Short mmCIF file of C-alpha atoms and ligand atoms in Angstrom, two decimals:
data_model
loop_
_atom_site.label_atom_id
_atom_site.label_comp_id
_atom_site.label_asym_id
_atom_site.label_seq_id
_atom_site.Cartn_x
_atom_site.Cartn_y
_atom_site.Cartn_z
CA UNK A 969 58.56 59.52 23.38
CA UNK A 970 54.77 59.76 23.48
CA UNK A 971 54.57 58.54 19.90
CA UNK A 972 56.85 55.64 20.72
CA UNK A 973 54.62 54.51 23.61
CA UNK A 974 51.51 54.81 21.48
CA UNK A 975 53.10 52.70 18.75
CA UNK A 976 54.22 50.14 21.28
CA UNK A 977 50.66 49.92 22.65
CA UNK A 978 49.23 49.42 19.19
CA UNK A 979 51.79 46.70 18.56
CA UNK A 980 50.99 44.93 21.84
CA UNK A 981 47.23 45.11 21.25
CA UNK A 982 47.43 43.68 17.78
CA UNK A 983 49.79 40.94 18.91
CA UNK A 984 47.37 40.06 21.65
CA UNK A 985 44.27 39.82 19.43
CA UNK A 986 46.19 37.74 16.93
CA UNK A 987 47.13 35.32 19.68
CA UNK A 988 43.51 35.13 20.85
CA UNK A 989 42.31 34.38 17.35
CA UNK A 990 44.84 31.60 17.06
CA UNK A 991 43.75 30.07 20.35
CA UNK A 992 40.10 30.20 19.27
CA UNK A 993 40.93 28.25 16.14
CA UNK A 994 43.03 25.64 17.88
CA UNK A 995 40.92 25.06 20.94
CA UNK A 996 37.74 23.13 20.08
CA UNK A 997 36.08 24.28 23.30
CA UNK A 998 35.87 27.86 22.03
CA UNK A 999 35.21 26.66 18.54
CA UNK A 1000 33.03 29.01 16.55
CA UNK A 1001 33.48 26.89 13.48
CA UNK A 1002 30.77 24.38 14.45
CA UNK A 1003 28.34 25.43 11.78
CA UNK A 1004 24.68 24.53 12.30
CA UNK A 1005 22.43 25.09 9.28
CA UNK A 1006 18.66 25.35 9.76
CA UNK A 1007 15.71 25.78 7.41
CA UNK A 1008 13.26 27.93 9.36
CA UNK A 1009 13.11 30.47 12.14
CA UNK A 1010 11.72 28.21 14.90
CA UNK A 1011 14.71 25.87 14.42
CA UNK A 1012 17.07 28.86 14.35
CA UNK A 1013 15.56 30.06 17.60
CA UNK A 1014 15.86 26.63 19.26
CA UNK A 1015 19.52 26.34 18.20
CA UNK A 1016 20.44 29.77 19.57
CA UNK A 1017 18.49 29.28 22.81
CA UNK A 1018 20.07 25.88 23.48
CA UNK A 1019 23.63 26.40 22.21
CA UNK A 1020 24.10 30.12 22.78
CA UNK A 1021 27.34 31.12 21.09
CA UNK A 1022 28.83 27.65 21.32
CA UNK A 1023 27.89 27.03 17.70
CA UNK A 1024 27.47 29.26 14.65
CA UNK A 1025 23.90 29.05 13.38
CA UNK A 1026 23.22 29.47 9.68
CA UNK A 1027 19.71 30.43 8.65
CA UNK A 1028 19.74 31.93 5.13
CA UNK A 1029 18.18 35.32 4.50
CA UNK A 1030 14.81 34.34 3.09
CA UNK A 1031 12.14 36.65 1.81
CA UNK A 1032 8.68 35.40 2.70
CA UNK A 1033 7.83 31.96 3.95
CA UNK A 1034 10.86 29.62 4.25
CA UNK A 1035 8.54 26.70 3.43
CA UNK A 1036 8.53 27.86 -0.19
CA UNK A 1037 12.23 28.74 -0.35
CA UNK A 1038 14.80 26.94 -2.45
CA UNK A 1039 18.53 27.34 -1.73
CA UNK A 1040 20.76 29.15 -4.20
CA UNK A 1041 23.95 27.32 -5.14
CA UNK A 1042 25.89 29.43 -2.62
CA UNK A 1043 23.41 28.73 0.14
CA UNK A 1044 23.48 25.06 -0.74
CA UNK A 1045 27.28 25.07 -0.46
CA UNK A 1046 27.04 26.44 3.07
CA UNK A 1047 24.57 23.68 3.92
CA UNK A 1048 26.99 21.13 2.49
CA UNK A 1049 29.81 22.49 4.64
CA UNK A 1050 27.76 22.56 7.84
CA UNK A 1051 28.65 20.31 10.77
CA UNK A 1052 24.96 19.82 11.43
CA UNK A 1053 21.90 20.32 9.22
CA UNK A 1054 18.70 20.69 11.20
CA UNK A 1055 15.55 20.05 9.17
CA UNK A 1056 11.92 20.64 10.02
CA UNK A 1057 10.79 17.59 8.09
CA UNK A 1058 7.09 16.85 7.43
CA UNK A 1059 7.78 17.64 3.76
CA UNK A 1060 8.85 21.18 4.70
CA UNK A 1061 12.08 21.06 2.67
CA UNK A 1062 10.62 20.30 -0.77
CA UNK A 1063 14.05 20.97 -2.36
CA UNK A 1064 15.75 18.20 -0.40
CA UNK A 1065 15.27 15.38 -2.95
CA UNK A 1066 17.00 17.51 -5.61
CA UNK A 1067 20.25 18.21 -3.76
CA UNK A 1068 23.12 16.24 -2.29
CA UNK A 1069 23.74 16.73 1.41
CA UNK A 1070 25.79 14.58 3.78
CA UNK A 1071 23.32 12.07 5.27
CA UNK A 1072 25.20 11.76 8.55
CA UNK A 1073 24.94 15.51 9.21
CA UNK A 1074 21.18 15.77 8.74
CA UNK A 1075 18.64 15.63 11.56
CA UNK A 1076 14.92 15.58 10.80
CA UNK A 1077 13.26 17.05 13.90
CA UNK A 1078 9.80 15.77 12.90
CA UNK A 1079 10.97 12.18 13.42
CA UNK A 1080 10.76 12.88 17.15
CA UNK A 1081 7.06 13.77 17.11
CA UNK A 1082 4.88 11.46 19.14
CA UNK A 1083 1.71 12.06 17.09
CA UNK A 1084 1.37 11.17 13.42
CA UNK A 1085 1.89 13.80 10.76
CA UNK A 1086 -1.25 15.19 9.12
CA UNK A 1087 -1.85 14.52 5.44
CA UNK A 1088 -2.98 17.47 3.35
CA UNK A 1089 -6.04 16.92 1.25
CA UNK A 1090 -5.19 16.72 -2.41
CA UNK A 1091 -6.97 19.93 -3.37
CA UNK A 1092 -4.31 21.90 -1.51
CA UNK A 1093 -1.40 20.85 -3.63
CA UNK A 1094 -1.92 23.48 -6.26
CA UNK A 1095 -0.18 26.67 -7.27
CA UNK A 1096 -1.73 30.05 -6.76
CA UNK A 1097 -1.12 33.78 -6.89
CA UNK A 1098 1.27 35.47 -9.32
CA UNK A 1099 3.71 36.74 -6.67
CA UNK A 1100 3.06 34.07 -4.09
CA UNK A 1101 3.16 31.05 -6.33
CA UNK A 1102 3.72 28.01 -4.20
CA UNK A 1103 2.52 24.50 -3.59
CA UNK A 1104 1.59 22.73 -0.39
CA UNK A 1105 2.99 19.21 -0.28
CA UNK A 1106 1.38 15.96 0.79
CA UNK A 1107 1.94 16.64 4.49
CA UNK A 1108 1.02 19.59 6.70
CA UNK A 1109 4.35 21.11 7.73
CA UNK A 1110 3.64 23.76 10.39
CA UNK A 1111 4.40 21.19 13.07
CA UNK A 1112 5.53 23.71 15.72
CA UNK A 1113 2.11 25.41 15.99
CA UNK A 1114 1.32 22.49 18.27
CA UNK A 1115 3.61 23.80 21.01
CA UNK A 1116 4.03 20.36 22.50
CA UNK A 1117 5.40 19.26 19.15
CA UNK A 1118 7.60 22.37 19.16
CA UNK A 1119 9.12 21.20 22.44
CA UNK A 1120 9.70 17.73 20.96
CA UNK A 1121 11.47 19.33 18.01
CA UNK A 1122 13.52 21.43 20.42
CA UNK A 1123 14.49 18.20 22.23
CA UNK A 1124 15.67 16.73 18.90
CA UNK A 1125 17.70 19.93 18.33
CA UNK A 1126 19.26 19.59 21.77
CA UNK A 1127 20.25 15.95 21.12
CA UNK A 1128 21.75 16.86 17.75
CA UNK A 1129 23.70 19.79 19.21
CA UNK A 1130 24.98 17.57 22.00
CA UNK A 1131 26.30 15.16 19.38
CA UNK A 1132 28.40 17.87 17.75
CA UNK A 1133 29.42 19.54 21.05
CA UNK A 1134 29.45 16.72 23.65
CA UNK A 1135 31.66 18.92 25.84
CA UNK A 1136 28.65 21.25 26.29
CA UNK A 1137 26.05 18.56 27.10
CA UNK A 1138 25.31 19.94 30.58
CA UNK A 1139 24.82 23.50 29.41
CA UNK A 1140 22.66 22.45 26.46
CA UNK A 1141 20.48 20.33 28.73
CA UNK A 1142 20.03 23.24 31.15
CA UNK A 1143 19.16 25.68 28.35
CA UNK A 1144 16.77 23.17 26.81
CA UNK A 1145 14.89 22.68 30.08
CA UNK A 1146 14.37 26.46 30.34
CA UNK A 1147 13.13 26.63 26.73
CA UNK A 1148 10.90 23.59 27.16
CA UNK A 1149 9.28 25.20 30.18
CA UNK A 1150 8.36 28.28 28.12
CA UNK A 1151 7.06 26.24 25.19
CA UNK A 1152 4.92 24.04 27.43
CA UNK A 1153 3.58 27.06 29.26
CA UNK A 1154 2.41 28.46 25.91
CA UNK A 1155 0.96 25.04 25.12
CA UNK A 1156 -0.98 25.11 28.37
CA UNK A 1157 -2.37 28.58 27.67
CA UNK A 1158 -3.47 27.54 24.19
CA UNK A 1159 -5.11 24.40 25.55
CA UNK A 1160 -7.14 26.50 27.97
CA UNK A 1161 -8.25 28.88 25.21
CA UNK A 1162 -8.95 25.93 22.92
CA UNK A 1163 -11.14 24.30 25.57
CA UNK A 1164 -13.19 27.42 25.99
CA UNK A 1165 -13.50 28.13 22.26
CA UNK A 1166 -14.05 24.60 21.01
CA UNK A 1167 -17.55 25.40 19.77
CA UNK A 1168 -16.57 28.68 18.11
CA UNK A 1169 -16.16 28.13 14.36
CA UNK A 1170 -13.12 29.80 12.81
CA UNK A 1171 -11.90 30.61 9.35
CA UNK A 1172 -8.19 30.17 8.66
CA UNK A 1173 -6.75 32.35 5.91
CA UNK A 1174 -4.13 29.79 4.87
CA UNK A 1175 -3.77 26.02 5.31
CA UNK A 1176 -1.01 26.14 7.94
CA UNK A 1177 -2.99 25.59 11.14
CA UNK A 1178 -3.61 21.84 10.92
CA UNK A 1179 -1.52 20.81 13.98
CA UNK A 1180 -2.72 23.87 15.87
CA UNK A 1181 -6.33 22.78 15.29
CA UNK A 1182 -5.64 19.17 16.20
CA UNK A 1183 -3.86 19.99 19.46
CA UNK A 1184 -6.12 22.77 20.70
CA UNK A 1185 -9.46 21.58 19.34
CA UNK A 1186 -10.28 24.61 17.19
CA UNK A 1187 -12.88 23.85 14.56
CA UNK A 1188 -13.14 25.62 11.26
CA UNK A 1189 -12.14 25.78 7.65
CA UNK A 1190 -8.95 26.89 5.90
CA UNK A 1191 -9.01 29.16 2.87
CA UNK A 1192 -6.04 29.87 0.64
CA UNK A 1193 -5.71 33.63 1.03
CA UNK A 1194 -2.71 35.92 1.51
CA UNK A 1195 -2.82 38.93 3.88
CA UNK A 1196 -1.41 41.34 1.26
CA UNK A 1197 -3.41 40.12 -1.73
CA UNK A 1198 -7.04 41.09 -2.31
CA UNK A 1199 -9.00 37.90 -3.06
CA UNK A 1200 -10.85 37.94 -6.37
CA UNK A 1201 -14.66 37.94 -6.61
CA UNK A 1202 -14.78 34.18 -7.04
CA UNK A 1203 -12.92 33.75 -3.74
CA UNK A 1204 -15.28 36.15 -1.96
CA UNK A 1205 -18.27 34.21 -3.31
CA UNK A 1206 -16.74 30.95 -2.10
CA UNK A 1207 -16.26 32.47 1.34
CA UNK A 1208 -19.87 33.65 1.55
CA UNK A 1209 -21.16 30.27 0.44
CA UNK A 1210 -18.92 28.45 2.93
CA UNK A 1211 -19.81 30.74 5.78
CA UNK A 1212 -23.55 30.24 5.31
CA UNK A 1213 -22.94 26.83 6.87
CA UNK A 1214 -19.95 27.57 9.08
CA UNK A 1215 -21.19 30.90 10.52
CA UNK A 1216 -17.70 31.95 11.57
CA UNK A 1217 -17.18 35.45 12.92
CA UNK A 1218 -13.40 35.23 13.11
CA UNK A 1219 -10.68 34.67 10.58
CA UNK A 1220 -7.17 33.72 11.72
CA UNK A 1221 -4.38 35.29 9.63
CA UNK A 1222 -0.65 34.62 9.39
CA UNK A 1223 -0.06 38.35 9.34
CA UNK A 1224 -2.08 41.54 9.54
CA UNK A 1225 -4.30 41.57 6.43
CA UNK A 1226 -4.54 44.72 4.32
CA UNK A 1227 -7.16 47.33 5.22
CA UNK A 1228 -9.24 46.58 2.10
CA UNK A 1229 -9.54 42.94 3.07
CA UNK A 1230 -10.28 43.67 6.73
CA UNK A 1231 -12.99 46.16 5.76
CA UNK A 1232 -14.73 43.85 3.35
CA UNK A 1233 -14.60 41.01 5.87
CA UNK A 1234 -16.19 43.29 8.45
CA UNK A 1235 -19.15 43.87 6.10
CA UNK A 1236 -19.67 40.09 6.33
CA UNK A 1237 -19.36 40.31 10.13
CA UNK A 1238 -16.00 38.49 10.05
CA UNK A 1239 -13.26 39.92 12.28
CA UNK A 1240 -9.57 39.41 11.61
CA UNK A 1241 -7.16 38.00 14.18
CA UNK A 1242 -3.43 37.39 13.65
CA UNK A 1243 -1.81 34.15 14.74
CA UNK A 1244 1.65 34.43 13.22
CA UNK A 1245 3.34 31.05 12.65
CA UNK A 1246 6.76 32.73 13.12
CA UNK A 1247 8.23 30.74 10.22
CA UNK A 1248 10.68 33.55 9.52
CA UNK A 1249 12.36 36.32 11.53
CA UNK A 1250 9.86 38.87 12.80
CA UNK A 1251 10.01 42.28 11.12
CA UNK A 1252 10.24 43.63 14.64
CA UNK A 1253 13.70 42.49 15.66
CA UNK A 1254 12.82 42.55 19.33
CA UNK A 1255 10.12 39.91 18.79
CA UNK A 1256 11.66 36.48 19.16
CA UNK A 1257 9.75 33.21 18.75
CA UNK A 1258 8.35 33.21 22.29
CA UNK A 1259 7.36 36.90 22.05
CA UNK A 1260 5.50 36.30 18.77
CA UNK A 1261 3.69 33.33 20.32
CA UNK A 1262 2.76 35.41 23.36
CA UNK A 1263 1.30 38.06 21.06
CA UNK A 1264 -0.62 35.31 19.24
CA UNK A 1265 -2.06 34.06 22.51
CA UNK A 1266 -3.08 37.60 23.44
CA UNK A 1267 -4.74 38.02 20.02
CA UNK A 1268 -6.76 34.82 20.49
CA UNK A 1269 -7.87 36.13 23.84
CA UNK A 1270 -9.74 38.87 21.92
CA UNK A 1271 -11.96 36.17 20.40
CA UNK A 1272 -12.48 34.73 23.82
CA UNK A 1273 -13.44 38.06 25.38
CA UNK A 1274 -15.95 38.71 22.62
CA UNK A 1275 -17.28 35.17 22.93
CA UNK A 1276 -17.85 35.56 26.67
CA UNK A 1277 -19.52 38.92 26.23
CA UNK A 1278 -21.83 37.54 23.56
CA UNK A 1279 -22.71 34.66 25.88
CA UNK A 1280 -23.82 36.95 28.70
ZN1 ZN B 2613 -0.58 28.33 0.15
#
C-alpha cells in the first residue's frame, strides 16, 4: 500500500510539472522564450535589472574584453534567433559588418546618446601584444564610463524591452527608474571627484577612458598597456619621457596590474589605481555593475585623499 501511494504521488507530481511547462509555453505572459542577446556586460546588467526574468538574456561566455570578441558560428546563430539584439554601438561590435542579422531586431543603444561620440586618434588603430592582439576602431567605445550616457543607454534598453514585452511596460518603467537613480547617483559622485581633481594629471593604462575624461574633466594621457603584461623597455622610456611634461603621480588601470609593473611604477613615483570598466562579468560573482562602479569610485577617492593631504 505504501509503495502504491508513493508511486501515485510521483505520478501526480510529474503530471503537474508537465502541465506547468505546457502553460508556460502557451501563455506569452510567462514566456521565457523572449530571447534578448547583448554584446557586453553593462547591457546584460541593464537587461536583467529592467526585465528581471520576463526575458531570457543571452550574453556569450567571453574571455577577456568583449570589445575584441568575435562570435563563433554557434553564437552567431543564437544572435540570429534572438527576439531582440541589443548593441553597444560606437563601433564596439567590429564584427557586425561581416554577419547577417535581422535589422528589425537590432537596437543600437549609442544612438540615444545626447553628446557626440568621440573619434579615436589614428595612432590608436593598431595591433599590439602577442596574446592581447586587438585594434581600436575609429570611435571610442567605452560609452558607459560616462554614467549619464550609461543611463541613456539603459533608457534605450528599456524602450527596446518594452517593444518586445509591451505587457510588462509598467514594470520595466519602474525597474528602469530605480536603475537610473543608481546610475545618476554614481554620475554625481564622479562629477564631484572630477571637480576636485581637475588639475591632477593622470595616466591611463589603456585608451578606454575617453568619455570618462570628457564627462568628469579628468586630464591626462592614455598609454596602451595591459595589467598582466610587462611593458618592454621602449614603452618604459616613452612613459618617462611623457611624464617629464605631464608629471602624473597616478595611473588608472582597467584591472589590478601585476606586482612587477606596480613596483617599477612606484620607483617613478607613479601609483596604480583601478577603475574597472566592467565590460565583462566580474571575477567576483557578487560584484555586479553597480558594485564594481562603487569600488571604482572608492579607488578614485584614494587619489583625492592623497591630493588633499599633499595640499595641506
Ligand atoms: Zn588596446
